[in-house]
Amino acid sequence: MGLIGLLGRITTLALALAVVMLAHAAPATAAPIRPVCHGFADPGALPREWSCGATHWRPTARVAWLRFDAASWRDAPPRKLILTIGRFDRATVSAYGDRGVQWSRELHLDDFTALENGPRMAVNLPAVSPQTKSIMVRIDHTWSIHTLSGTRLDASDAPGEPWGYRAMVLLAMLAGLLCAPVIFDLAFYTALRERFLLWHAGMTTGMLTQTVMASGLAVTLFGLTPVQLAVLSPLAFAVAVAAAAFFSAEFLEPDALSPRMRLLLRLSGWWVLLVSCTLALQPPGLGALGGQTYHLSFLPTTLVFGTTMILAVRSGSRAARFQMAAWTPILACGFDRLFRGIGLYSLPMAADQAIYLAMALEVVITMLGVADRFIVLRGERDRANARAQELEAAIERDPLTGLFNRHGIEDRFAAFRNAGFDTLAVVDLDHFKAVNDAMGHAAGDCVLAAAAAALSDDPDLVAWRLGGEEFLLLLRGRNATARAEARRQAIPGRVAATIPGLPAPVTASMGLVEMQRGSMLATPYAELYARADRLLYEAKHAGRNRTCSEKVTLFAGGDRRVADRRRSARQAA
């Protein structure tokens, strides 16, 4: 299945989930009942002071108390206790009337059921009578302040708010949107092998997991319990932040940051993995300090991230500009959650939806940044490849004649054999030293260039200058021997037309070996060259301006036999 088809299926699933959730939309219900006052006390004691109407939730002791008055529910008595998902030791709910305690119930995290419309959990309450004046909720050693600030009573069997089904549909669509970058990252990594793609996939996966866990989608899709959600949601967020630090360290251009700042960015990622992830597992004994410490543990990474982005932008980094635009909304939401997590103030739970909008913006902007980075990397690689080709050409080409030089000929010989080149010839100009002595080295260079032009004038011939006045030819196709001889005989005319006034024609001698294709594949370059070189010197000793050649056949059993040995051809000057 292609990438487009896979993305189509993901989109279809997201839309189907949206339709299902809309079809199961709950009817409108009364707003949850908020506590009128809250306070903190040590175990076994009541709060000395109550905060009524205050927005801050800074704990001053390990036990939190919340008071709900009957005037808040009037004729619709509460049926459920609702908490924001988070770990705590125990919760005690007590109803009070004119004669004191009417009933009391002790609850633990396992007693709650996760809700589908937001990061909340609920438990049924005993019947609340008309004589009930107030309900007191005591929560011991809560891990997160959000658990306290989000505590509500609800009069309906199917609690509504804080997130309506319209918001849940949008979150389902966001989850589908977050799947696409992961697929793109993994697909592009197979081609580019850039590590920042893996870190971006990890970051997006963490965001996707946190969105599914914290929004209630995990309850709809996987039926997770509050105990599981209380750990997985903060853990996924910590993993996403750590991956973001590693992603930025790899994604920013090499000259955007100093090595120390890049190392500091990586260390901040390891800090989150080791410290924040450990705190997300909610080790026992920390109580409310665990949640506050968890939120504060992101502060060093946030400061490092902000500092490195500012420095990178000031250095002219294109990638950093995309990063700043993508992460500014998330950082703003992160600081908001940090301040609320340590109890400085509280906001309605719907304010948590802002982080998901920020995630959607981050995904879109970061993918634009990744695409821009691809364009930059491709340009850099194209320029590097062009430069490498220029250097390769400079190394492998003879600057005087434009032919290949002897560097790499043996390494490439197998490729030429496979391409059908089955004839090898060595050509040497006759009495070339006399040309240099009579006309000078400049004229000698012109003679070499003209000879090279004469030799290479064949589409099925590849020529090398081995050094001095010696050349090597590889030929393929029909009549290869005759065509090589024609190239040798073309040298005097080409040289005379190019350099007038030479005292004598410039001729050439050639040694040539022609083999059957199967034999060519079985014969190494060194052996063929040595055979052709011996034939060249035979041509020289026979009077020059001629060709000595032989045709070699490989018979069964690997035994070589030579036919038409030392055929000689001579062209008069």
JSON list of C-alpha atoms in Angstrom, two decimals, residues 24 45 64 188 223 339 373 375 481 501 566:
[
{"chain": "A", "resi": 24, "resn": "HIS", "atom": "CA", "xyz": [-23.28, 9.07, 20.48]},
{"chain": "A", "resi": 45, "resn": "ALA", "atom": "CA", "xyz": [-6.81, 17.74, 61.49]},
{"chain": "A", "resi": 64, "resn": "ALA", "atom": "CA", "xyz": [-6.75, 18.82, 50.90]},
{"chain": "A", "resi": 188, "resn": "PHE", "atom": "CA", "xyz": [11.91, 10.14, 4.32]},
{"chain": "A", "resi": 223, "resn": "GLY", "atom": "CA", "xyz": [-10.70, 1.34, 27.53]},
{"chain": "A", "resi": 339, "resn": "PHE", "atom": "CA", "xyz": [2.12, 27.84, 36.92]},
{"chain": "A", "resi": 373, "resn": "ARG", "atom": "CA", "xyz": [15.30, 21.82, 5.42]},
{"chain": "A", "resi": 375, "resn": "ILE", "atom": "CA", "xyz": [15.22, 21.75, 0.07]},
{"chain": "A", "resi": 481, "resn": "THR", "atom": "CA", "xyz": [39.99, -4.43, -35.15]},
{"chain": "A", "resi": 501, "resn": "GLY", "atom": "CA", "xyz": [55.19, 22.74, -41.02]},
{"chain": "A", "resi": 566, "resn": "ARG", "atom": "CA", "xyz": [50.77, -11.43, -35.01]}
]
